[in-house]
Amino acid sequence: MFMILRTLFGWVVGWIASGLFALLGRRSQGSLAVRPDRRQFLRNAALGAVGSVLALLGAGFGLLLWPRSTGAFGSALTVRAEDVPAVNAPPFRNIQGKFYMVRTTDGLLALYTKCPHLGCTVPWAGPPDSPHAFQCPCHGSMYNYEGERTGGPAPRPMDLMAVRVDESTGNVIVDTGEISQRLEYRPEQATPYAV
Ligand code: FES
């Protein structure tokens, strides 16, 4: 069915193109009569068919590459209450959302896993009381549990994602499309979590 439609579409495009080309040709010769010859028609029909296939392929690739707006990086993602870490415990990691959730005595932070230096993914590197809880493998930038830089070439702490708590369920919503930079850690950056 698709093949038939595609062929018909190509012929229609070819017929229109053929007419247009003929019209332009006749006008340049001072005549408005439109009568494309058979070879010209077939050539334009073939071009139209090829063009329609390329347009359909392009549209398909475009849809594939278009970022998804739900359930992935860039959207608001939910961390279930049972996944929220204890105070100073190793972080919860959401791979799709590209964040670590840590819980300080001040509350929750969602740390963007992208290194502020040149963009590598920063892995968790150790216990919370380590001077560098996160360490970037690319050029050695190190960060403490709150994401502050403790060494290396990074120009600032790990970036933060917006966090809010659903008080009725204890779930935490992290907006991975709302990322902010900072110069240091301050307690008000943490979202209180009393669940
Ligand atoms: S990208 Fe992380 S230290 Fe360079």
Short mmCIF file of N, CA and C in Angstrom, two decimals, residues 75-140:
data_model
loop_
_atom_site.label_atom_id
_atom_site.label_comp_id
_atom_site.label_asym_id
_atom_site.label_seq_id
_atom_site.Cartn_x
_atom_site.Cartn_y
_atom_site.Cartn_z
N SER A 75 13.09 16.19 31.38
CA SER A 75 11.74 16.23 31.93
C SER A 75 11.80 16.08 33.47
N ALA A 76 10.65 16.18 34.10
CA ALA A 76 10.58 16.00 35.56
C ALA A 76 10.50 14.51 35.87
N LEU A 77 11.42 14.02 36.68
CA LEU A 77 11.48 12.59 37.00
C LEU A 77 11.22 12.38 38.49
N THR A 78 10.60 11.25 38.80
CA THR A 78 10.25 10.96 40.18
C THR A 78 11.23 9.97 40.81
N VAL A 79 11.70 10.31 41.99
CA VAL A 79 12.49 9.37 42.80
C VAL A 79 11.57 8.87 43.90
N ARG A 80 11.34 7.58 43.92
CA ARG A 80 10.41 7.03 44.92
C ARG A 80 10.97 7.21 46.33
N ALA A 81 10.06 7.33 47.28
CA ALA A 81 10.48 7.59 48.66
C ALA A 81 11.48 6.54 49.15
N GLU A 82 11.27 5.28 48.75
CA GLU A 82 12.18 4.21 49.22
C GLU A 82 13.57 4.30 48.60
N ASP A 83 13.71 5.10 47.54
CA ASP A 83 15.03 5.25 46.92
C ASP A 83 15.79 6.47 47.43
N VAL A 84 15.10 7.30 48.21
CA VAL A 84 15.79 8.49 48.73
C VAL A 84 16.83 8.04 49.75
N PRO A 85 18.09 8.44 49.58
CA PRO A 85 19.14 7.95 50.49
C PRO A 85 18.99 8.53 51.89
N ALA A 86 19.57 7.83 52.85
CA ALA A 86 19.63 8.36 54.22
C ALA A 86 20.65 9.49 54.26
N VAL A 87 20.63 10.23 55.34
CA VAL A 87 21.56 11.36 55.48
C VAL A 87 23.01 10.87 55.38
N ASN A 88 23.75 11.49 54.49
CA ASN A 88 25.17 11.20 54.23
C ASN A 88 25.44 9.79 53.71
N ALA A 89 24.41 9.11 53.27
CA ALA A 89 24.60 7.77 52.69
C ALA A 89 25.03 7.91 51.23
N PRO A 90 25.55 6.86 50.63
CA PRO A 90 25.88 6.93 49.20
C PRO A 90 24.67 7.39 48.40
N PRO A 91 24.91 8.13 47.34
CA PRO A 91 23.79 8.75 46.62
C PRO A 91 22.94 7.75 45.84
N PHE A 92 21.71 8.15 45.58
CA PHE A 92 20.88 7.43 44.62
C PHE A 92 21.21 8.00 43.25
N ARG A 93 21.43 7.11 42.28
CA ARG A 93 21.75 7.59 40.93
C ARG A 93 20.62 7.30 39.96
N ASN A 94 20.23 8.29 39.20
CA ASN A 94 19.27 8.11 38.12
C ASN A 94 20.03 8.30 36.81
N ILE A 95 20.24 7.21 36.08
CA ILE A 95 21.09 7.26 34.89
C ILE A 95 20.42 8.07 33.78
N GLN A 96 19.11 7.79 33.53
CA GLN A 96 18.41 8.52 32.46
C GLN A 96 18.37 10.03 32.76
N GLY A 97 18.11 10.33 34.03
CA GLY A 97 18.00 11.74 34.42
C GLY A 97 19.34 12.43 34.62
N LYS A 98 20.43 11.65 34.61
CA LYS A 98 21.78 12.19 34.74
C LYS A 98 21.97 12.97 36.04
N PHE A 99 21.52 12.39 37.13
CA PHE A 99 21.75 13.07 38.41
C PHE A 99 22.01 12.06 39.52
N TYR A 100 22.69 12.57 40.56
CA TYR A 100 22.82 11.87 41.83
C TYR A 100 21.94 12.60 42.82
N MET A 101 21.21 11.85 43.63
CA MET A 101 20.50 12.48 44.74
C MET A 101 21.27 12.20 46.01
N VAL A 102 21.69 13.27 46.68
CA VAL A 102 22.37 13.12 47.96
C VAL A 102 21.48 13.78 49.03
N ARG A 103 21.71 13.35 50.27
CA ARG A 103 20.89 13.88 51.36
C ARG A 103 21.82 14.34 52.46
N THR A 104 21.95 15.62 52.61
CA THR A 104 22.77 16.19 53.68
C THR A 104 21.88 16.43 54.89
N THR A 105 22.46 16.94 55.96
CA THR A 105 21.65 17.27 57.13
C THR A 105 20.70 18.43 56.82
N ASP A 106 20.96 19.14 55.74
CA ASP A 106 20.08 20.25 55.34
C ASP A 106 18.93 19.80 54.45
N GLY A 107 19.08 18.67 53.81
CA GLY A 107 18.03 18.20 52.91
C GLY A 107 18.61 17.54 51.67
N LEU A 108 17.82 17.58 50.58
CA LEU A 108 18.18 16.85 49.36
C LEU A 108 18.82 17.77 48.32
N LEU A 109 19.79 17.19 47.61
CA LEU A 109 20.38 17.87 46.46
C LEU A 109 20.35 16.90 45.29
N ALA A 110 20.02 17.40 44.11
CA ALA A 110 20.14 16.59 42.89
C ALA A 110 21.32 17.15 42.11
N LEU A 111 22.41 16.38 42.08
CA LEU A 111 23.65 16.84 41.44
C LEU A 111 23.72 16.34 40.00
N TYR A 112 23.88 17.25 39.08
CA TYR A 112 24.03 16.91 37.66
C TYR A 112 25.32 16.13 37.48
N THR A 113 25.26 14.99 36.82
CA THR A 113 26.46 14.15 36.69
C THR A 113 27.47 14.68 35.68
N LYS A 114 27.10 15.70 34.95
CA LYS A 114 28.01 16.24 33.93
C LYS A 114 29.06 17.14 34.59
N CYS A 115 30.32 16.79 34.37
CA CYS A 115 31.40 17.56 34.99
C CYS A 115 31.41 19.00 34.47
N PRO A 116 31.46 19.99 35.35
CA PRO A 116 31.47 21.38 34.90
C PRO A 116 32.75 21.77 34.16
N HIS A 117 33.75 20.89 34.17
CA HIS A 117 34.97 21.22 33.44
C HIS A 117 34.72 21.07 31.95
N LEU A 118 34.73 19.83 31.44
CA LEU A 118 34.52 19.64 30.00
C LEU A 118 33.42 18.63 29.70
N GLY A 119 32.62 18.31 30.70
CA GLY A 119 31.40 17.57 30.40
C GLY A 119 31.43 16.07 30.57
N CYS A 120 32.50 15.49 31.08
CA CYS A 120 32.51 14.04 31.31
C CYS A 120 31.50 13.68 32.41
N THR A 121 31.08 12.43 32.43
CA THR A 121 30.21 11.96 33.50
C THR A 121 31.05 11.67 34.74
N VAL A 122 30.63 12.24 35.86
CA VAL A 122 31.39 12.11 37.09
C VAL A 122 30.86 10.92 37.90
N PRO A 123 31.70 9.93 38.19
CA PRO A 123 31.23 8.81 39.00
C PRO A 123 31.34 9.07 40.50
N TRP A 124 30.51 8.36 41.26
CA TRP A 124 30.62 8.35 42.71
C TRP A 124 31.94 7.70 43.07
N ALA A 125 32.67 8.30 44.01
CA ALA A 125 34.04 7.83 44.25
C ALA A 125 34.29 7.30 45.65
N GLY A 126 33.29 7.35 46.50
CA GLY A 126 33.62 6.82 47.81
C GLY A 126 32.63 7.20 48.88
N PRO A 127 33.03 7.02 50.11
CA PRO A 127 32.15 7.28 51.24
C PRO A 127 31.86 8.78 51.39
N PRO A 128 30.79 9.11 52.02
CA PRO A 128 30.42 10.53 52.14
C PRO A 128 31.43 11.36 52.89
N ASP A 129 32.18 10.75 53.80
CA ASP A 129 33.14 11.57 54.55
C ASP A 129 34.47 11.73 53.82
N SER A 130 34.54 11.19 52.60
CA SER A 130 35.75 11.37 51.80
C SER A 130 35.84 12.83 51.38
N PRO A 131 37.04 13.38 51.26
CA PRO A 131 37.16 14.77 50.80
C PRO A 131 36.74 14.92 49.35
N HIS A 132 36.73 13.81 48.62
CA HIS A 132 36.23 13.89 47.24
C HIS A 132 35.29 12.70 47.01
N ALA A 133 34.02 12.95 47.25
CA ALA A 133 33.03 11.89 47.11
C ALA A 133 32.79 11.54 45.64
N PHE A 134 33.04 12.51 44.78
CA PHE A 134 32.91 12.30 43.33
C PHE A 134 34.25 12.66 42.70
N GLN A 135 34.66 11.87 41.71
CA GLN A 135 35.93 12.18 41.06
C GLN A 135 35.79 11.95 39.56
N CYS A 136 36.13 12.97 38.80
CA CYS A 136 36.00 12.88 37.34
C CYS A 136 37.19 12.13 36.75
N PRO A 137 36.94 11.13 35.92
CA PRO A 137 38.05 10.35 35.37
C PRO A 137 38.81 11.08 34.25
N CYS A 138 38.25 12.15 33.73
CA CYS A 138 38.86 12.77 32.54
C CYS A 138 40.08 13.61 32.90
N HIS A 139 39.93 14.54 33.83
CA HIS A 139 41.07 15.40 34.17
C HIS A 139 41.23 15.53 35.69
N GLY A 140 40.54 14.68 36.42
CA GLY A 140 40.81 14.58 37.85
C GLY A 140 40.10 15.57 38.75
#
